[in-house]
Coordinates of C-alpha atoms and ligand atoms in Angstrom, one line a residue:
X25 CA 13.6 0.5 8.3
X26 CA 10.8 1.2 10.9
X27 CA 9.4 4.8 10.5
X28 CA 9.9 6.6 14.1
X29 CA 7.0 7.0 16.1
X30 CA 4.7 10.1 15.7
X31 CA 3.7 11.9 19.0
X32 CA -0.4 11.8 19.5
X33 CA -2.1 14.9 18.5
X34 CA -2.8 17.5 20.9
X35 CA -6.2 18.5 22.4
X36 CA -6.1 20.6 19.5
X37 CA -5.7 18.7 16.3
X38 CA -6.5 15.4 15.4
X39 CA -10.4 13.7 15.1
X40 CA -12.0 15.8 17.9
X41 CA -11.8 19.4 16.2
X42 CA -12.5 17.6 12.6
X43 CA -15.6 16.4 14.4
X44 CA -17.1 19.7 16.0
X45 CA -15.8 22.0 13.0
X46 CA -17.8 19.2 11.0
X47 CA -21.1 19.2 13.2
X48 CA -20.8 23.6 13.5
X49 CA -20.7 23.7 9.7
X50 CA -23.2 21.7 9.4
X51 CA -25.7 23.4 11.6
X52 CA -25.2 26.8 10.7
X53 CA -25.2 26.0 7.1
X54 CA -29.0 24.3 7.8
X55 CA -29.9 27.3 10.1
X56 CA -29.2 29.1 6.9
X57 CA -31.2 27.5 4.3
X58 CA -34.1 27.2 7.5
X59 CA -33.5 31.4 7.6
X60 CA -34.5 32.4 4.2
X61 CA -38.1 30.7 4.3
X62 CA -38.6 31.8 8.1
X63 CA -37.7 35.6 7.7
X64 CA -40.0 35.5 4.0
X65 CA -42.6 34.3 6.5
X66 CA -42.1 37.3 8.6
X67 CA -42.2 39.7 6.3
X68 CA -45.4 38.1 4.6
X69 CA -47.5 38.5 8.2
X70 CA -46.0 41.8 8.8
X71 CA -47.1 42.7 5.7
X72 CA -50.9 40.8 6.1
X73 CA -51.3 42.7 9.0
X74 CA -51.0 46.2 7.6
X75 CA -52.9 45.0 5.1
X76 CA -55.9 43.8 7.2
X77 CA -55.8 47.9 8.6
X78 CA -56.3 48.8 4.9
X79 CA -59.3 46.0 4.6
X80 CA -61.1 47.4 7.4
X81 CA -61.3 50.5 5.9
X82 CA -62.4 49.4 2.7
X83 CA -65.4 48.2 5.2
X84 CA -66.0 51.4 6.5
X85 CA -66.0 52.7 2.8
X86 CA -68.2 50.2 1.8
X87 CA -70.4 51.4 4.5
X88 CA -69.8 55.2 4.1
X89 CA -69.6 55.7 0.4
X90 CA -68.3 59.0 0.4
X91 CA -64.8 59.6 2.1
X92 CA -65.6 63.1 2.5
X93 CA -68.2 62.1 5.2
X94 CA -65.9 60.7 7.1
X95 CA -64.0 62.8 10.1
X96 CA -60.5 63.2 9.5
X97 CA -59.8 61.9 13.3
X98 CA -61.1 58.4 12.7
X99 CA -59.4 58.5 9.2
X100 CA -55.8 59.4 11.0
X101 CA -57.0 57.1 13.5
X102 CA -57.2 54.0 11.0
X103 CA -54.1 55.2 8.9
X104 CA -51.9 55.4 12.5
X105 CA -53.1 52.4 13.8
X106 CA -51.5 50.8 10.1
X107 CA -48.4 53.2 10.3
X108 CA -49.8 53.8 6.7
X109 CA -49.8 57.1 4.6
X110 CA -52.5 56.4 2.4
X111 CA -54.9 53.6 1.5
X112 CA -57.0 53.0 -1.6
X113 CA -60.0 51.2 -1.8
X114 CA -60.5 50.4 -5.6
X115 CA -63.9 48.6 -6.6
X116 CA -65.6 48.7 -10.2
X117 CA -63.9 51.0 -11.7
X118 CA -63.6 53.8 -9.2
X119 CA -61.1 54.3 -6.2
X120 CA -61.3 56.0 -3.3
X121 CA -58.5 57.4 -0.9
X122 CA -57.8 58.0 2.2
X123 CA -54.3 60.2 3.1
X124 CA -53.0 61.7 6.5
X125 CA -53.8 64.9 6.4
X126 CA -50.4 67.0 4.2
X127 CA -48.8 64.3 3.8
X128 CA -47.2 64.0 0.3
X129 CA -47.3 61.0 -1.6
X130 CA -43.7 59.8 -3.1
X131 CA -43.1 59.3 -6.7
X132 CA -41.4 56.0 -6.3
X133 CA -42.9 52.8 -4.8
X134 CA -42.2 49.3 -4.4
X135 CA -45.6 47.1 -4.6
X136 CA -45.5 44.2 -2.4
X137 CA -48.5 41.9 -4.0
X138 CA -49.9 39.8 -1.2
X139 CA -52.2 38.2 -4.0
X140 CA -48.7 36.3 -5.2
X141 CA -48.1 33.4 -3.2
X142 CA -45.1 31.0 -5.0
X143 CA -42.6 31.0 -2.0
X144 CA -39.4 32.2 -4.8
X145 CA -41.1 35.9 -4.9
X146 CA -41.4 36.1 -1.2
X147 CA -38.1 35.0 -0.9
X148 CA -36.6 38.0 -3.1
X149 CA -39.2 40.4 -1.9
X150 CA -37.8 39.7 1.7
X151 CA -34.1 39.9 0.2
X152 CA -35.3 42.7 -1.2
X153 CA -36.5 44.4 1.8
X154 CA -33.6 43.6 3.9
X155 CA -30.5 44.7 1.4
X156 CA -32.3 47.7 -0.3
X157 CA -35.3 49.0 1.8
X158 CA -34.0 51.6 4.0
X159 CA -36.1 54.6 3.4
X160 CA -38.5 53.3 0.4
X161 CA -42.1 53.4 0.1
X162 CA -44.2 50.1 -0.2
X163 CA -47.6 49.8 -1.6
X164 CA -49.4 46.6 0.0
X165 CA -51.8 45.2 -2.2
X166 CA -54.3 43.2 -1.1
X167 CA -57.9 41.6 -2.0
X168 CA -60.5 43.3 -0.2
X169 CA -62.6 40.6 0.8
X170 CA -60.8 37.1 -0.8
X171 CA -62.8 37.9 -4.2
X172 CA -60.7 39.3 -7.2
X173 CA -63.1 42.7 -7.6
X174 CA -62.0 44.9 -4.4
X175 CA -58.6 45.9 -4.3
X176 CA -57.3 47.7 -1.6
X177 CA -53.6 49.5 -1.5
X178 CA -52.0 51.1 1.9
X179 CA -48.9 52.9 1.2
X180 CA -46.2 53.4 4.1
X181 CA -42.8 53.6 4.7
X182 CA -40.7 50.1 4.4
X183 CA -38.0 51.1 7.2
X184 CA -39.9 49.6 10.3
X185 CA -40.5 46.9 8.2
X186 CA -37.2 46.0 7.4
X187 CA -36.1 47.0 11.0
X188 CA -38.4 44.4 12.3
X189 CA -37.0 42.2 9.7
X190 CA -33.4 42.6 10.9
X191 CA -34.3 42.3 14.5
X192 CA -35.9 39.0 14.0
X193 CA -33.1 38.0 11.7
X194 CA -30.6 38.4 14.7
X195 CA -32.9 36.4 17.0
X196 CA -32.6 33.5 14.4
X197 CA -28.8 33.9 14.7
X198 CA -28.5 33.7 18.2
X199 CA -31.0 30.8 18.3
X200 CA -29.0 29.2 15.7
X201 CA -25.9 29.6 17.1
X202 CA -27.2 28.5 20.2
X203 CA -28.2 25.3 18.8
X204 CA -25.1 24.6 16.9
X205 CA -23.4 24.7 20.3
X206 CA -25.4 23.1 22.4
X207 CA -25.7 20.1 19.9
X208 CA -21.7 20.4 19.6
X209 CA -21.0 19.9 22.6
X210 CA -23.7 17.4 23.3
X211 CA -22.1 15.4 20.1
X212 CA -18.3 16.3 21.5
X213 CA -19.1 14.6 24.9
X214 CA -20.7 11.6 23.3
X215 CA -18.5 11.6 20.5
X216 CA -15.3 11.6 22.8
X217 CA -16.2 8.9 25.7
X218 CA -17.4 6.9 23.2
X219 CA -15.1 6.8 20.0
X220 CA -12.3 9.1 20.6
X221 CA -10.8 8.4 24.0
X222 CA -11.2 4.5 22.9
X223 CA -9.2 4.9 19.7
X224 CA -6.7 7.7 21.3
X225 CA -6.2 4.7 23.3
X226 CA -5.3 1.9 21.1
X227 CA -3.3 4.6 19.2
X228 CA -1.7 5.2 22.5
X229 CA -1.0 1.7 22.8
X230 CA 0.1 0.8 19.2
X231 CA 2.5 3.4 19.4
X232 CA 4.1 2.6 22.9
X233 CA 4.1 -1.2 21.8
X234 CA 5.8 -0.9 18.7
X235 CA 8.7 0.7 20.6
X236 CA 8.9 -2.3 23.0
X237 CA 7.3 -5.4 21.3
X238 CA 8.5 -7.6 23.8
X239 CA 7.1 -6.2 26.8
X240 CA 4.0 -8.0 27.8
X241 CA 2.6 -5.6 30.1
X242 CA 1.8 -3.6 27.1
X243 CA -0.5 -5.7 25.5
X244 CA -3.7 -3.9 25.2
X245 CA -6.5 -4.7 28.1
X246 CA -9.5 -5.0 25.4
X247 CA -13.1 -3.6 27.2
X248 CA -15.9 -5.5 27.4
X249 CA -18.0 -4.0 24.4
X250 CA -19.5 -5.6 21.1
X251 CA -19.2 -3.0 18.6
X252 CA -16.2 -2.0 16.0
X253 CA -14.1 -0.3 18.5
X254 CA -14.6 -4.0 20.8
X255 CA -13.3 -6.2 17.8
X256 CA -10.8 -3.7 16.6
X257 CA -9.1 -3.6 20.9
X258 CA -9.3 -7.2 21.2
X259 CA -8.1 -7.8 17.7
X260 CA -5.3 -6.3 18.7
X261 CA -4.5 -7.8 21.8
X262 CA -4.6 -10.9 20.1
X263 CA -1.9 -9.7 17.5
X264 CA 0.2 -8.1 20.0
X265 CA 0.1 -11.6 21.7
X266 CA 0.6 -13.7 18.9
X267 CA 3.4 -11.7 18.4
X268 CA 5.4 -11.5 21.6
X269 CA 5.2 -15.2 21.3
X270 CA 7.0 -15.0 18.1
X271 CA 9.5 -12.4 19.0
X272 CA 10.1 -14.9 22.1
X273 CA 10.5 -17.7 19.9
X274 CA 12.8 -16.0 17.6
X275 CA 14.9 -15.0 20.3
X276 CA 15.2 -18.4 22.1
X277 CA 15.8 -19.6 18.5
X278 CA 18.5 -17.1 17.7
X279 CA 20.2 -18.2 20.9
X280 CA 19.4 -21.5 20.4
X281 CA 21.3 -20.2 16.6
X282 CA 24.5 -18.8 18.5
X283 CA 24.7 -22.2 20.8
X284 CA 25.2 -24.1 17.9
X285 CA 27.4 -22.1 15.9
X286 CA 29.9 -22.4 18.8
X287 CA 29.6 -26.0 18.6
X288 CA 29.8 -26.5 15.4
X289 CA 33.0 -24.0 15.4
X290 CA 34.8 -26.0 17.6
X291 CA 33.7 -29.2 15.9
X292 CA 35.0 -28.2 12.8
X293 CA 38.4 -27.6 14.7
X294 CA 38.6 -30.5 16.1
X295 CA 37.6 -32.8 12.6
X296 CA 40.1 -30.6 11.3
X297 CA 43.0 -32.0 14.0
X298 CA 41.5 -35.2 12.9
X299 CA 41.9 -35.2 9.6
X300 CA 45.4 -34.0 9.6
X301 CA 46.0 -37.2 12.0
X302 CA 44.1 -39.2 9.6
X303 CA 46.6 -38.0 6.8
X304 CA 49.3 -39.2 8.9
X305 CA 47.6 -42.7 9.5
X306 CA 47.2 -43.3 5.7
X307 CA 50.4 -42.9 5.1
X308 CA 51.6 -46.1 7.8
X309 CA 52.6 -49.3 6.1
X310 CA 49.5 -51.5 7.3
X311 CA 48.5 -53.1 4.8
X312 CA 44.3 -53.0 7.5
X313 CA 45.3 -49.4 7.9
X314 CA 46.1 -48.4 3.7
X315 CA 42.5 -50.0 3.6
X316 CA 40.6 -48.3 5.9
X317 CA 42.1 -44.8 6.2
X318 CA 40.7 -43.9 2.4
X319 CA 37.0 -44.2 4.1
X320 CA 38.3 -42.4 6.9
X321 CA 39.6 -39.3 5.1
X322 CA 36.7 -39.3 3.1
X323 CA 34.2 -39.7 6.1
X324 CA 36.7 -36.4 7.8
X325 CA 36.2 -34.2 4.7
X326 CA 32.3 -35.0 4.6
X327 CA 31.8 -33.9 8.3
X328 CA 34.2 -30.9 8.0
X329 CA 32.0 -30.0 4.8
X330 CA 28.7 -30.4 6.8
X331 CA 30.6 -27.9 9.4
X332 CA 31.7 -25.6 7.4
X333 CA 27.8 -25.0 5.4
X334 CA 26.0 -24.4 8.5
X335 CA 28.6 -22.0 9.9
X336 CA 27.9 -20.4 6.6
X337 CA 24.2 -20.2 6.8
X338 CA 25.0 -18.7 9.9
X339 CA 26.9 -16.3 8.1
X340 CA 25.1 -15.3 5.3
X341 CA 21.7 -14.4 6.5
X342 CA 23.2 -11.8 8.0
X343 CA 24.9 -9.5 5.2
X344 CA 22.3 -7.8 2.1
X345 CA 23.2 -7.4 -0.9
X346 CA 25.6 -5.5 -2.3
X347 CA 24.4 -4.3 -6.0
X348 CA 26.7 -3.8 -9.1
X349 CA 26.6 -4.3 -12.8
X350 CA 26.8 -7.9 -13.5
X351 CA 27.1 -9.7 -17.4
X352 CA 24.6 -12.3 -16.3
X353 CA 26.2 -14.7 -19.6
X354 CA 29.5 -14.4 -18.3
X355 CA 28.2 -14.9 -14.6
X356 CA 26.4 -18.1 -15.4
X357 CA 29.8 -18.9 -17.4
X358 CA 31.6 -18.8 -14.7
X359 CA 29.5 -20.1 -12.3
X360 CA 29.6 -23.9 -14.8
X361 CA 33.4 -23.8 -14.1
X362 CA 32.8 -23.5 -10.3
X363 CA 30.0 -25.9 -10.6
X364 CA 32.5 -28.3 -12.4
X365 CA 30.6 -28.4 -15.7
X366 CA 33.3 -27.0 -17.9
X367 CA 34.6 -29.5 -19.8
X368 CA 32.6 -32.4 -18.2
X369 CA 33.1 -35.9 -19.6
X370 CA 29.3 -36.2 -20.2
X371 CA 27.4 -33.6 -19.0
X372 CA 26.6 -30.7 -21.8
X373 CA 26.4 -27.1 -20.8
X374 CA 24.4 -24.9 -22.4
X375 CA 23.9 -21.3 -22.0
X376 CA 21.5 -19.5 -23.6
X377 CA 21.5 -16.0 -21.8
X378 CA 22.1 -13.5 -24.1
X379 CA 25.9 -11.8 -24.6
X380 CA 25.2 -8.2 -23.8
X381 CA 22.9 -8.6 -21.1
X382 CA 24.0 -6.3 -17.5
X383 CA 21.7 -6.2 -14.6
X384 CA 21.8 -4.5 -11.2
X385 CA 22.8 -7.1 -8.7
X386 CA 25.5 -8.9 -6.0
X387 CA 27.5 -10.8 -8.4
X388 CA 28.5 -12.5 -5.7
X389 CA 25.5 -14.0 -4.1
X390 CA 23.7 -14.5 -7.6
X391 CA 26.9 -16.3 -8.5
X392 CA 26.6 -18.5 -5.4
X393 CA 22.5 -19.4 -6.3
X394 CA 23.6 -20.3 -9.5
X395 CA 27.0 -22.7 -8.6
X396 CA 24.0 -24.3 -6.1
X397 CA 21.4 -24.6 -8.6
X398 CA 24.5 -26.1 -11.6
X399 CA 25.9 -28.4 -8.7
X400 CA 22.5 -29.6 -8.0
X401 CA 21.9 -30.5 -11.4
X402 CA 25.1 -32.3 -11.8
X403 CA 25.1 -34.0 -8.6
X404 CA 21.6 -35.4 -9.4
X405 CA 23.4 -36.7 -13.1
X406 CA 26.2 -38.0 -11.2
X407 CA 24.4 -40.1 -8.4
X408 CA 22.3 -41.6 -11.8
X409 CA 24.5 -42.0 -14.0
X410 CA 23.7 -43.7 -17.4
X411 CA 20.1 -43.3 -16.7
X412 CA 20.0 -40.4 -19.0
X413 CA 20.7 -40.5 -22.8
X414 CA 22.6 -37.3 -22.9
X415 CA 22.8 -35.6 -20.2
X416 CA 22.7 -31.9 -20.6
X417 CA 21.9 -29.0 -18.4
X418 CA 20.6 -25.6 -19.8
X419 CA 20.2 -22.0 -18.9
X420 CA 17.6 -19.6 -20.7
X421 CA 16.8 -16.3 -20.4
X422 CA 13.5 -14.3 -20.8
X423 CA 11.5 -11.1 -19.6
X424 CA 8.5 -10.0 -19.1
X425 CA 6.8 -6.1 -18.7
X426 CA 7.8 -6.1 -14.8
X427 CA 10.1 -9.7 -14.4
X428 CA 13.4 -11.0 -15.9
X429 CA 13.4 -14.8 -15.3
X430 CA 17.0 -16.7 -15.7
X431 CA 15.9 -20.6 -16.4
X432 CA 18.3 -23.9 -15.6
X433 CA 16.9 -26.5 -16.6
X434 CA 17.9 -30.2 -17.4
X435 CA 17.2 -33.3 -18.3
X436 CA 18.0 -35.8 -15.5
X437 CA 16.4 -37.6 -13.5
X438 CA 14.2 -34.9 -11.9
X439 CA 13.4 -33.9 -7.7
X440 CA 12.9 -37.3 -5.3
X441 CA 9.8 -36.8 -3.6
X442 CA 11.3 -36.8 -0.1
X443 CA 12.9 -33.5 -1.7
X444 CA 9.9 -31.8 -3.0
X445 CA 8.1 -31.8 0.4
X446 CA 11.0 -30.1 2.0
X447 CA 12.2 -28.0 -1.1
X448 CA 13.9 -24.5 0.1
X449 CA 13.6 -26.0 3.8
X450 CA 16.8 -25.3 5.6
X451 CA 18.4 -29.0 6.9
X452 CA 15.2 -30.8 5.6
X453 CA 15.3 -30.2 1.8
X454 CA 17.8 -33.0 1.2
X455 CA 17.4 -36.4 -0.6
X456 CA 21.3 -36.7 -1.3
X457 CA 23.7 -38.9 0.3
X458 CA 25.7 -36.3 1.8
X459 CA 23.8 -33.0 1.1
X460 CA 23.1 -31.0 4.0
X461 CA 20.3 -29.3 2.4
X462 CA 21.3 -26.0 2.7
X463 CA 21.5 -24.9 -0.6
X464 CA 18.2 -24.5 -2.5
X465 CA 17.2 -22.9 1.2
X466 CA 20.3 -20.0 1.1
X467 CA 20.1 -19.7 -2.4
X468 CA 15.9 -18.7 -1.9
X469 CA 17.2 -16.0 0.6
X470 CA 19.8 -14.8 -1.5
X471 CA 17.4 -14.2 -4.0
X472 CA 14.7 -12.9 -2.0
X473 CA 16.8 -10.3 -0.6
X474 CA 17.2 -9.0 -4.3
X475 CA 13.9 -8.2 -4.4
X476 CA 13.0 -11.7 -6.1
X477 CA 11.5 -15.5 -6.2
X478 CA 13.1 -18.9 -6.7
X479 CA 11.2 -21.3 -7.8
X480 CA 11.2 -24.7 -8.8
X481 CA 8.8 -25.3 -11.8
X482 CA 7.4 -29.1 -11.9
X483 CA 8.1 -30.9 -15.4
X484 CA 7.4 -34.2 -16.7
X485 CA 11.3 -34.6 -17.4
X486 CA 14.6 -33.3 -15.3
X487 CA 14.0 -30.6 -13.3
X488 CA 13.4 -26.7 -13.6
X489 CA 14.4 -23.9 -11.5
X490 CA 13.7 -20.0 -11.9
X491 CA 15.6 -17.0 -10.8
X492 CA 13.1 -14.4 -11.2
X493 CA 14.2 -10.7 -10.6
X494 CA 12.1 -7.2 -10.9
X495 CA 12.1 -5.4 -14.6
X496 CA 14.4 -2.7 -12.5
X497 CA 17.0 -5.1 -11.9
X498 CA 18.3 -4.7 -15.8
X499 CA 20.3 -1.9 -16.7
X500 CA 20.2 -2.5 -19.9
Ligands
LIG8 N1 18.4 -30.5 -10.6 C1 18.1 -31.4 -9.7 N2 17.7 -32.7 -10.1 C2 17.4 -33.6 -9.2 N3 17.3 -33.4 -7.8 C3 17.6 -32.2 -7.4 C4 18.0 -31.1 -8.2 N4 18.2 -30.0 -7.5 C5 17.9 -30.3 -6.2 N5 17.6 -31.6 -6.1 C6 17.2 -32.3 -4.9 O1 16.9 -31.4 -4.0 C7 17.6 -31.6 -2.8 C8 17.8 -30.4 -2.0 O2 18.8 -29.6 -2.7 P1 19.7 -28.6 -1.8 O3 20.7 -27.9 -2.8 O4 18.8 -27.7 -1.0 O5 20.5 -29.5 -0.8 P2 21.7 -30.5 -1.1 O6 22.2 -30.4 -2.5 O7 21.2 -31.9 -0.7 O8 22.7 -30.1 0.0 P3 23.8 -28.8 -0.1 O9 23.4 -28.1 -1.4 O10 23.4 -28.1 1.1 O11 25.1 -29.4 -0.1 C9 18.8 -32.4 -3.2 O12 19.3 -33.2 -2.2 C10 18.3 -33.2 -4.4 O13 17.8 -34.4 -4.0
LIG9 MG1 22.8 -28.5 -3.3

């Protein structure tokens, strides 16, 4: 059965929001791994440029040898301009200092070496900074002048550091989250006139024409474009063409179907009336009549049987099967005697299926493909009889991991080619005087409706036909 339809998603679900959650996830999480490197970078010019304070006055020390000598204003002066406490200026072996005048120097500091330059350690000195350096002291060291012999330290608080550090980090933030919305929404737009709205479309459509196949109006209008979404939309239309055509067909057929069942309904009636008049005629004294009416009666019954099978192929399309527990030996048993091969002057039944074997089927139905496959057989004996040394027909039975496969087989003449071409062809499969070749075609359907194949299996000698069912069918 078809499923029902499913309502289209709202502006809130579906491939939209997958697509912007998508492209915001993805932005932020490079804004991030852009951050970490950016704000390391930060810290490291902040840090240079406290640093560069510190070298200047290692100049003036070079110049002025001894700090004492030097007026407290311009040494305030040079540590305020650096926001620094202290600096010292070591070279060979000696250091100099130069503090703000009472300030104390703290026990505890964290050294920030500008002389290491692998980006890792800037990375986790600028974590550093921003997680634990509220209040803490930082010594900056530094080359003096880019050779390795002057050193010069400037101690100062780490706080406006790390306060420039957060303020910079929520610039990157905004900027970032600026981008990722801008670029969203840029993508959305795009995104949406040029692949959503076209497949909310043909979902649209799919959905609306399932529930009214045969309405042409809502065969899809494909646009004029040469990409997926193009092929896909006039794919499409040319399957929901191709099949209103067919569902148009089937219909005129089934009426078509219907006209002649009433026909053939009446027909029947009437051959019937016929027949009974015809039973009447045979039984006149005429010596011309007592010839003719055998041919007659038999010509009757023939027409009344042809009658009487389409009116079933009408019939029997339309009921499925109805499953039960079937003993497929005593089945094809039975079905012999209905086929008339029970005690058959010269045809020899065999059957092989095993005794205890129950599957899951229509006993019924199954019992009607075999009766058509037996009377084939001994129809084909019949109509050639004495061409075969002895005649048998035989049924086998075998299984596979996933098939069971019942075999009847025999030894006769084998399938006229006229019949081959049209095998399991409804009206067309016949090569026998009087068949209407109806029953390899029913008995396909009857089969296919359990889930499994007919077929017929080409041999040099007689002919072969297998039932073959699913594994599931057995029961055991
Ligand atoms: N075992 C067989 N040996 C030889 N020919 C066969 C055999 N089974 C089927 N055929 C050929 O296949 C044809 C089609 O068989 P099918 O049962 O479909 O129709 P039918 O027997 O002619 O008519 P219906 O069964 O409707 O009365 C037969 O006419 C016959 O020529
Ligand atoms: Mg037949």
């Amino acid at each position: 059965m078809a499923a029902e339809p499913r309502a289209m998603p709202g502006p809130l679900s579906g491939l939209s929001v997958k697509l912007i959650t998508i492209i915001v996830a993805v932005i932020l999480t490079a804004g991030i791994v852009i951050y970490l490197p950016l704000v390391a970078n930060y810290r490291d010019s902040w840090l240079a440029d406290r640093l560069r304070v510190g070298i200047v006055a290692a100049r003036v020390l070079d110049a002025v040898p001894d700090v004492m000598a030097l007026p407290q204003t311009l040494t305030d002066r040079l540590l305020n301009s650096a926001g620094a406490k202290a600096i010292v200026y070591r070279r060979g072996g000696q250091s100099q200092l130069l503090t703000v005048e009472g300030v104390e120097m703290p026990k505890e500091v964290v050294v920030a070496d500008m002389r290491a330059t692998d980006p890792a350690t800037r990375i986790v000195g600028a974590l550093d900074t921003l997680l634990a350096g509220n209040g803490r002291t930082l010594r900056i060291v530094g080359d003096s002048d880019g050779t390795a012999d002057g050193v010069v330290e400037v101690l100062m608080s780490e706080t406006p550091l790390r306060l420039g550090m957060l303020a910079y980090s929520r610039n990157i933030a905004l900027l970032s989250l600026i981008i990722a919305a801008v670029t969203a929404i840029a993508l959305y737009v795009f995104v949406s006139r040029t692949f959503i709205a076209p497949i909310r479309r043909i979902t649209a459509n799919m959905v609306a024409y399932r529930q009214a196949p045969e309405n042409a109006n809502l065969i899809i209008q494909p646009e004029s474009r040469n990409d997926e979404i193009g092929i896909a939309e006039r794919e499409l239309a040319a399957m929901q063409t191709d099949l209103f055509s067919m569902l148009r067909q089937r219909r005129h057929l089934a009426d078509l179907g219907l006209a002649v069942a009433k026909i053939n309904h009446d027909l029947r009636n009437t051959l019937t009336s016929a027949q009974l008049l015809s039973d009447q005629v045979a039984t006149l004294d005429d010596p011309k009549v007592q010839r003719l009416a055998p041919r007659l009666v038999t010509t009757l019954d023939k027409a009344i049987g042809f009658a009487q099978s389409v009116l079933d192929y009408g019939r029997q399309s339309a009921t499925p099967p109805k499953p039960g527990p079937v003993d497929l030996h005593l089945l094809v048993d039975e079905s012999a005697i209905e086929a008339g091969l029970m005690g058959h002057p010269e045809i020899r039944f065999i059957n092989e299926v095993p005794d205890d074997l129950v599957i899951n089927a229509d006993a019924d139905q199954l019992g009607r493909v075999f009766v058509n496959l037996l009377k084939n057989a001994r129809q084909a004996f019949e109509a050639n009889t004495g061409s075969t040394p002895a005649p048998a027909i035989t049924t086998t039975y075998s299984e596979t991991a996933d098939e069971l496969t019942l075999t009847i087989s025999d030894n006769g003449p084998g399938l006229p080619p006229r019949a081959k071409e049209n095998l399991f062809v409804a009206f067309q499969g016949s090569a026998r005087a009087g068949g209407t070749g109806l029953g390899l075609a029913i008995a396909r359907e009857l089969i296919e409706a359990h889930g499994g194949k007919l077929v017929f299996v080409d041999q040099p000698k007689g002919a072969r036909f297998d039932v073959i069912l699913p594994i599931a069918t057995r029961l055991h």
